[in-house]
């Protein structure tokens, strides 16, 4: 069974059709990518899946359950976690506080016990704290920066903290919006390794939007290609890469064979 | 020596008012931080709280402590109601429109109070201890003294709540990044409602304290103007800034009133506002890119 499924989603802003009957799915335990040129609707799709946008038609299914009518906090509680294209950390808080906020969705402590910091509140806090230390902070190798305010960190580390915060939610499906955008080669390799490790050790399904074709080809099992709000191709990375439609979407109209040759830098290609 | 004692007495009275400015300022900042609404009706919400207490304690002759509890609950309910019925439908509108709506709300609240209780000045039933207080040779009026103590305690509780309570954490997260908070499973609309409710309760409490110092009339709402000065001086989005600015302005106002004469009180506070707007438009502790008024 597909872990996350989007069926015939259509989304319009006024006269602009952002998504047109988009259907994609993410297999349980797999890494699935959504790629496409700028403005193809990738982030709109993410926002619709996490519940920020209300699509005009279509549905979103998590674990075989229709979650189309649920608000974002409910979807988060059901195990849908995400990161943002432009890092959305709580600036002004420390790394640790940011990560602990990810666990917020799982805590159930009420006002009075929190006020006195009594039994349940303290136990819950300690339990979550330990789990975060072990499974998130050590795992993502951000032990040394835990007390630092997030705003002071370099970009690559901020992205990693955002991933840590999403993991603290103990997600079933992890959605990453351009996890390596703007990173240098070394940071990209680190992030790719972390994503593979997350899949191994956390038993989550990963769905990501990414521009970096190298990374997509290396770590993804399945790729969907969006262009102008429509899915134009889907399949294994190698298949998608060879698809003439996809090449045209990325490189413009023209004879596919010529374009392919031009990419390879062959002489004689106009 | 006599001059010094007098100075201290005047200063302490000023601190008493300063505590109320800080308390009401916290209510203002709470709403601003969570919802980015500049709520100019805060003075009127405060006045309604004082009238609720008056109506319950004097009108219905409830015991004073019960009247206080109900008036606080009423203030919270008013906050909830305003958020739900007026502010939430304005979500996504131009901030200036929302700001104008709160001015209108203020007028409506004054009108309602005048319809129910008329505009005549009243006396609030005594609920603060009225024993004069002597700190060594220094005499302090009991009402400002107890107001200050209560305001400080309430602010202390709220600061702790923001730090440790789930709802407080949700509030801070929402203030820092709404989108991320929403995706983290924080129910942002409920946080809005919570902020308005808490602000309504704080304002009602401040209103009862102020009413017991200054007497009760619809003009109590003008207190909101000085609170506006306080929050602009302190920084619209800064709780510590507002606490400091509240105390500072209460003190300066008291000094100006005593040494220069009552007509200078507002002159001096608004002059200070002008200076701050010229030098640091975002306030002493505020975030620079925060919108300006």
XYZ file of C-alpha atoms in Angstrom:
563
model
C 0.000 0.000 0.000
C 1.161 3.532 -0.693
C 1.965 5.415 2.473
C 1.076 8.827 1.156
C -1.151 9.330 -1.819
C -2.318 12.425 -3.613
C -5.231 11.895 -5.952
C -6.151 14.273 -8.759
C -5.354 17.388 -6.814
C -6.272 20.693 -8.422
C -5.370 24.025 -6.922
C -5.932 27.492 -8.350
C -5.116 30.952 -7.076
C -7.545 33.232 -8.830
C -6.887 32.616 -12.522
C -3.577 30.860 -11.976
C -3.840 27.102 -12.076
C -1.038 25.969 -9.757
C -1.868 22.262 -9.821
C -3.915 20.356 -12.401
C -5.181 16.923 -11.411
C -1.898 15.988 -9.830
C -1.608 12.415 -8.614
C 1.531 11.241 -6.881
C 2.320 8.669 -4.260
C 5.104 7.761 -1.892
C 5.809 4.104 -1.156
C 6.190 3.068 2.466
C 9.813 3.261 3.555
C 10.950 4.709 0.249
C 12.470 7.994 -0.813
C 10.322 9.686 -3.404
C 11.182 12.929 -5.128
C 9.095 15.550 -6.856
C 11.142 17.490 -9.344
C 10.360 20.112 -11.925
C 11.429 23.526 -13.176
C 10.840 26.672 -11.126
C 7.180 27.512 -10.812
C 6.094 23.980 -11.659
C 3.997 23.789 -8.504
C 6.224 21.662 -6.293
C 5.960 23.798 -3.186
C 2.245 24.372 -3.805
C 1.857 20.619 -3.831
C 3.719 20.370 -0.522
C 1.576 23.088 0.994
C -1.542 21.298 -0.141
C -0.330 18.009 1.335
C 0.487 19.562 4.704
C -2.825 21.405 4.697
C -1.766 25.033 4.261
C -3.624 25.332 0.989
C -7.140 24.141 0.338
C -7.227 22.482 -3.079
C -10.407 22.935 -5.142
C -10.492 19.265 -6.038
C -8.765 16.007 -5.215
C -7.720 14.300 -2.027
C -4.744 13.433 0.144
C -4.440 10.019 1.766
C -2.151 9.038 4.610
C -1.985 5.386 5.622
C -5.124 4.701 3.635
C -7.032 7.429 5.430
C -8.446 10.486 3.690
C -6.942 13.511 5.445
C -8.113 16.142 2.940
C -10.447 17.795 5.406
C -7.979 18.038 8.278
C -6.163 21.202 9.355
C -2.341 21.262 9.459
C -2.029 20.586 13.225
C -4.150 17.438 12.897
C -2.099 16.241 9.962
C 1.059 16.863 11.980
C -0.365 14.828 14.845
C -1.062 11.968 12.436
C 2.628 11.856 11.554
C 3.113 14.258 8.681
C 6.225 16.375 9.282
C 7.871 18.821 6.930
C 10.704 21.240 6.444
C 10.498 24.462 4.484
C 12.264 25.735 1.409
C 13.206 28.956 3.155
C 14.264 27.739 6.558
C 11.446 28.295 9.029
C 13.145 27.826 12.375
C 12.068 29.704 15.454
C 14.728 32.392 15.366
C 15.612 33.680 18.809
C 15.331 30.214 20.324
C 18.207 27.813 20.807
C 18.765 24.703 18.735
C 17.543 22.517 21.583
C 14.364 24.557 22.104
C 13.609 24.381 18.414
C 13.966 20.632 18.413
C 11.920 20.239 21.569
C 9.142 22.191 19.926
C 8.995 19.421 17.371
C 8.022 17.109 20.204
C 5.351 19.587 21.284
C 2.746 17.826 19.209
C 3.225 14.700 21.318
C 3.078 16.227 24.801
C -0.205 16.285 26.617
C 0.627 18.125 29.807
C -2.009 20.538 31.018
C -1.742 23.987 32.537
C -1.734 23.104 36.215
C 0.874 20.387 36.193
C 3.090 22.521 33.973
C 2.710 25.381 36.413
C 3.984 23.285 39.265
C 6.243 21.227 37.072
C 4.822 18.193 38.816
C 5.018 14.472 38.211
C 3.574 13.885 34.762
C 4.963 17.086 33.310
C 8.433 16.377 34.602
C 8.432 12.735 33.578
C 7.180 13.598 30.145
C 9.807 16.289 29.787
C 12.590 13.950 30.872
C 11.440 11.176 28.579
C 11.207 13.427 25.564
C 14.498 15.039 26.426
C 16.313 11.704 26.523
C 14.777 10.559 23.324
C 15.716 13.774 21.572
C 19.282 13.591 22.872
C 19.819 10.074 21.709
C 17.775 9.675 18.606
C 17.908 13.159 17.138
C 20.831 15.228 18.357
C 23.482 12.519 18.425
C 22.122 11.039 15.252
C 22.360 14.254 13.260
C 25.690 15.223 14.844
C 24.549 18.578 16.159
C 25.572 17.944 19.739
C 28.095 20.784 19.771
C 25.582 23.494 18.820
C 22.605 22.525 20.955
C 22.821 25.657 23.161
C 23.370 28.102 20.350
C 20.659 30.386 19.024
C 19.658 29.083 15.596
C 20.041 32.471 13.969
C 23.808 32.364 14.553
C 24.330 29.107 12.658
C 25.575 28.704 9.102
C 22.954 27.841 6.516
C 23.787 24.164 6.181
C 23.496 23.589 9.902
C 20.193 25.454 10.066
C 18.840 23.068 7.460
C 20.028 20.187 9.608
C 18.345 21.635 12.702
C 15.138 21.909 10.722
C 15.434 18.231 9.853
C 16.074 17.484 13.532
C 12.948 19.356 14.543
C 10.887 17.422 12.010
C 12.320 14.141 13.322
C 11.442 15.089 16.897
C 7.824 14.946 15.770
C 8.376 11.215 15.194
C 6.867 11.433 11.764
C 5.570 8.631 9.632
C 6.023 10.653 6.495
C 8.790 13.201 6.299
C 8.437 15.913 3.683
C 11.578 17.807 2.771
C 11.278 20.959 0.681
C 14.604 21.377 -1.115
C 16.801 19.907 1.615
C 20.094 20.737 -0.110
C 19.251 24.007 -1.861
C 22.048 26.533 -1.518
C 24.467 24.083 0.053
C 28.036 23.423 -0.960
C 29.152 20.003 -2.122
C 30.243 18.751 1.290
C 27.051 19.884 2.997
C 25.031 18.239 0.249
C 26.791 14.945 0.764
C 26.205 15.133 4.515
C 22.533 15.838 4.019
C 22.151 13.003 1.506
C 23.760 10.642 3.986
C 21.458 11.821 6.774
C 18.383 11.327 4.619
C 19.465 7.764 3.799
C 20.183 7.104 7.481
C 16.820 8.505 8.501
C 15.120 6.114 6.138
C 17.144 3.210 7.553
C 16.822 3.936 11.229
C 13.580 5.819 11.642
C 11.357 3.721 9.488
C 9.864 6.728 7.768
C 8.699 7.451 4.283
C 10.500 10.384 2.703
C 8.950 12.686 0.133
C 11.106 15.499 -1.103
C 11.147 18.358 -3.514
C 14.598 18.875 -4.924
C 16.351 20.727 -7.705
C 19.667 19.005 -7.400
C 19.408 16.269 -10.021
C 22.556 14.531 -8.855
C 21.142 14.050 -5.408
C 17.764 12.930 -6.703
C 19.372 10.356 -8.968
C 21.596 9.089 -6.175
C 19.208 8.575 -3.312
C 15.647 8.409 -4.602
C 13.730 5.278 -5.457
C 11.011 6.999 -7.360
C 10.620 10.352 -9.079
C 7.612 12.398 -10.178
C 8.145 15.264 -12.561
C 5.903 18.310 -12.436
C 5.691 20.952 -15.106
C 3.181 23.822 -15.198
C 1.185 22.135 -12.470
C 0.907 18.776 -14.191
C 2.669 15.474 -13.710
C 4.498 14.855 -16.955
C 6.473 11.778 -15.988
C 6.992 9.315 -13.154
C 9.193 6.344 -12.563
C 12.653 5.285 -11.516
C 15.276 8.045 -11.663
C 17.026 6.599 -14.699
C 13.773 6.240 -16.642
C 12.682 9.740 -15.834
C 16.048 11.155 -16.780
C 15.771 9.644 -20.219
C 12.193 10.780 -20.780
C 12.002 13.226 -23.700
C 9.110 15.100 -22.066
C 11.241 15.751 -19.021
C 14.210 16.923 -21.008
C 11.974 19.288 -22.930
C 10.487 20.669 -19.717
C 13.889 21.386 -18.298
C 15.673 22.593 -21.409
C 12.946 24.041 -23.560
C 11.306 22.922 -26.747
C 13.210 21.358 -29.569
C 14.134 18.033 -30.887
C 14.837 15.757 -27.931
C 17.706 13.984 -29.565
C 19.448 17.266 -30.380
C 18.957 18.453 -26.834
C 20.322 15.241 -25.444
C 23.358 15.647 -27.594
C 23.723 19.237 -26.573
C 23.720 18.173 -22.916
C 26.455 15.678 -23.613
C 28.324 18.496 -25.255
C 28.636 16.655 -28.560
C 29.904 18.584 -31.499
C 27.521 19.352 -34.302
C 24.455 19.755 -32.137
C 22.819 23.060 -32.918
C 16.363 65.404 53.832
C 12.700 66.322 53.589
C 13.180 66.870 49.873
C 14.719 63.452 49.470
C 11.887 61.708 51.318
C 9.396 63.569 49.182
C 11.249 62.524 46.046
C 11.165 58.892 47.143
C 7.472 59.092 47.976
C 6.664 60.580 44.588
C 8.824 57.993 42.881
C 7.142 55.108 44.685
C 3.692 56.382 43.745
C 4.973 56.587 40.177
C 6.180 53.009 40.353
C 2.678 52.009 41.420
C 1.238 53.474 38.242
C 4.209 52.088 36.328
C 3.252 48.577 37.419
C -0.188 49.076 35.882
C 1.307 50.450 32.675
C 3.585 47.443 32.491
C 0.711 45.047 33.169
C -1.534 46.555 30.508
C 1.461 46.771 28.196
C 1.958 43.028 28.581
C -1.642 42.495 27.454
C -1.000 44.682 24.413
C 2.266 42.948 23.516
C 0.678 39.521 23.992
C -1.881 40.283 21.306
C 0.660 41.941 19.059
C 3.185 39.149 19.282
C 0.737 36.345 18.687
C -1.518 37.923 16.086
C 0.327 41.039 14.785
C -2.729 43.112 15.583
C -2.188 46.544 17.084
C -5.066 46.627 19.483
C -6.016 50.211 20.253
C -9.047 49.012 22.201
C -6.873 47.808 25.077
C -7.768 50.874 27.201
C -11.467 50.252 26.606
C -11.111 46.558 27.445
C -9.497 47.630 30.691
C -12.331 50.039 31.438
C -14.944 47.372 30.714
C -13.184 45.116 33.237
C -13.444 47.793 35.906
C -17.140 48.324 35.151
C -17.813 44.595 35.239
C -16.331 44.516 38.712
C -18.396 47.525 39.687
C -21.577 45.958 38.334
C -20.941 42.674 40.137
C -19.705 44.042 43.450
C -21.876 47.155 43.802
C -24.819 46.287 41.531
C -25.315 42.623 42.391
C -23.660 42.976 45.817
C -21.430 39.923 45.340
C -18.527 39.493 47.765
C -15.506 41.361 46.399
C -13.391 38.282 45.702
C -16.174 36.602 43.750
C -16.772 39.808 41.836
C -13.077 39.916 40.944
C -13.134 36.331 39.665
C -16.214 36.940 37.558
C -14.874 40.236 36.231
C -11.625 38.499 35.201
C -13.620 35.750 33.518
C -15.760 38.405 31.842
C -12.662 40.184 30.574
C -11.340 36.916 29.154
C -14.676 36.219 27.519
C -14.725 39.688 25.988
C -11.265 39.054 24.534
C -12.392 35.724 23.077
C -15.518 37.261 21.651
C -13.687 40.164 20.006
C -11.140 37.810 18.466
C -13.729 35.383 17.156
C -16.329 37.840 15.929
C -14.286 40.810 14.756
C -10.567 40.114 14.466
C -10.520 36.644 12.926
C -12.718 37.586 9.964
C -10.174 40.364 9.311
C -7.355 37.845 9.010
C -5.188 38.606 6.003
C -6.541 42.138 5.634
C -4.292 45.166 5.531
C -2.866 45.719 9.061
C -4.019 49.345 8.966
C -7.618 48.192 8.412
C -7.429 45.877 11.399
C -5.907 48.657 13.443
C -8.774 50.982 12.452
C -11.278 48.290 13.373
C -9.848 48.166 16.893
C -10.368 51.937 17.189
C -13.998 51.384 16.257
C -14.258 48.574 18.754
C -13.026 50.943 21.441
C -15.797 53.446 20.677
C -18.401 50.708 20.746
C -17.209 49.470 24.131
C -17.327 53.013 25.561
C -20.823 53.432 24.135
C -22.024 50.163 25.659
C -20.632 51.059 29.067
C -22.280 54.481 28.956
C -25.585 52.900 27.952
C -25.498 50.514 30.877
C -23.849 52.559 33.617
C -24.077 56.158 32.237
C -21.011 58.389 31.996
C -21.151 59.556 35.629
C -18.021 58.940 37.663
C -18.373 56.213 40.295
C -16.405 54.840 43.162
C -15.239 51.255 43.010
C -15.949 49.177 46.118
C -12.832 49.042 48.224
C -10.936 45.794 47.840
C -7.321 46.792 48.330
C -6.149 47.235 51.953
C -6.333 50.940 52.833
C -3.875 51.017 55.740
C -1.246 53.667 54.979
C 2.124 52.117 54.363
C 5.371 53.380 55.852
C 8.714 52.185 54.608
C 10.889 53.772 57.308
C 10.078 57.474 57.161
C 8.647 57.185 53.675
C 4.879 57.204 53.302
C 3.309 55.362 50.382
C -0.323 55.458 49.346
C -1.772 52.006 49.854
C -3.576 51.685 46.488
C -0.569 52.260 44.233
C 1.521 50.118 46.553
C -0.782 47.117 46.409
C -1.432 47.653 42.708
C 2.275 47.437 42.119
C 2.630 44.282 44.200
C -0.272 42.587 42.447
C 0.822 43.712 38.988
C 4.346 42.443 39.643
C 3.031 39.079 40.853
C 0.722 38.665 37.870
C 3.483 39.609 35.433
C 5.785 37.131 37.181
C 3.247 34.335 36.776
C 2.798 35.172 33.105
C 6.518 35.246 32.416
C 6.765 31.750 33.953
C 3.782 30.574 31.935
C 5.345 31.787 28.693
C 8.479 29.862 29.513
C 7.111 26.562 30.746
C 3.473 26.046 29.943
C 2.568 24.198 26.722
C 0.272 26.996 25.699
C 2.966 29.558 26.471
C 5.456 27.697 24.331
C 2.863 27.482 21.559
C 2.374 31.243 21.878
C 6.072 32.002 21.583
C 6.477 29.646 18.656
C 3.528 31.220 16.870
C 4.969 34.678 17.497
C 8.291 33.637 15.956
C 7.062 31.763 12.898
C 3.408 31.108 12.223
C 3.866 28.770 9.290
C 6.386 26.596 11.076
C 4.254 26.519 14.217
C 1.250 25.423 12.189
C 3.247 22.629 10.546
C 4.604 21.586 13.954
C 1.122 20.681 15.066
C 0.409 23.901 16.943
C -3.173 24.998 16.536
C -2.530 28.587 15.474
C -6.149 29.818 15.474
C -6.471 28.528 19.029
C -3.302 30.384 19.955
C -4.887 33.597 18.618
C -7.947 33.008 20.741
C -5.763 32.230 23.752
C -3.759 35.444 23.321
C -6.901 37.572 23.170
C -8.452 35.803 26.104
C -5.394 36.202 28.313
C -5.009 39.829 27.235
C -8.659 40.443 28.072
C -8.168 38.974 31.536
C -5.005 40.970 32.183
C -6.693 44.157 30.994
C -9.710 43.527 33.229
C -7.413 42.993 36.214
C -5.490 46.164 35.454
C -8.796 47.994 35.088
C -9.956 47.001 38.564
C -6.660 48.116 40.086
C -6.658 51.383 38.160
C -10.286 52.017 39.032
C -9.539 51.638 42.707
C -6.789 54.265 42.413
C -8.313 56.739 40.003
C -12.042 56.177 40.421
C -14.373 54.782 37.783
C -15.571 56.557 34.662
C -15.523 55.834 30.924
C -12.515 58.185 30.771
C -10.506 55.342 32.294
C -10.094 54.145 28.722
C -7.727 57.071 28.092
C -5.207 55.067 30.095
C -4.827 53.113 26.864
C -3.162 56.135 25.236
C -0.347 56.151 27.754
C -0.082 52.383 27.404
C 0.416 52.962 23.686
C 3.309 55.265 24.561
C 4.681 52.553 26.831
C 4.596 49.838 24.203
C 6.087 52.047 21.513
C 8.890 53.138 23.840
C 9.510 49.575 24.997
C 9.132 47.936 21.589
C 5.863 46.534 20.255
C 7.042 42.947 20.432
C 9.147 42.943 23.586
C 7.854 41.891 26.982
C 10.982 43.019 28.899
C 10.924 46.300 26.964
C 7.348 46.955 27.955
C 8.007 46.145 31.616
C 10.900 48.573 31.741
C 9.130 51.272 29.745
C 6.013 50.910 31.910
C 7.943 51.500 35.110
C 9.970 54.298 33.517
C 6.950 56.165 32.222
C 4.992 55.740 35.442
C 7.920 57.218 37.314
C 8.559 60.114 34.905
C 4.875 60.951 34.829
C 4.687 61.049 38.592
C 7.749 63.276 38.857
C 6.447 65.630 36.183
C 3.018 65.769 37.823
C 4.407 66.589 41.244
C 7.229 68.986 40.420
C 5.932 70.688 37.290
C 2.174 70.337 37.825
C -0.494 67.894 36.647
C -0.819 69.478 33.204
C 2.753 68.421 32.417
C 2.220 64.706 32.981
C 1.156 63.935 29.437
C 3.372 66.579 27.921
C 6.433 64.857 29.324
C 5.353 61.325 28.377
C 4.480 62.280 24.831
C 7.681 64.294 24.514
C 9.517 61.125 25.479
C 7.534 59.258 22.844
C 8.614 61.786 20.220
C 12.256 61.429 21.187
C 12.069 57.629 21.041
C 10.315 57.729 17.674
C 13.050 59.981 16.320
C 15.974 58.035 17.710
C 14.784 54.414 17.901
C 11.462 54.046 16.113
C 11.323 50.351 16.962
C 11.534 51.080 20.694
C 14.154 50.296 23.296
C 13.964 46.526 22.892
C 11.789 45.953 19.856
C 12.734 44.246 16.617
C 13.870 46.860 14.069
C 11.826 45.656 11.106
C 8.583 45.659 13.059
C 6.076 47.984 11.439
C 5.901 51.516 12.697
C 2.863 53.480 13.728
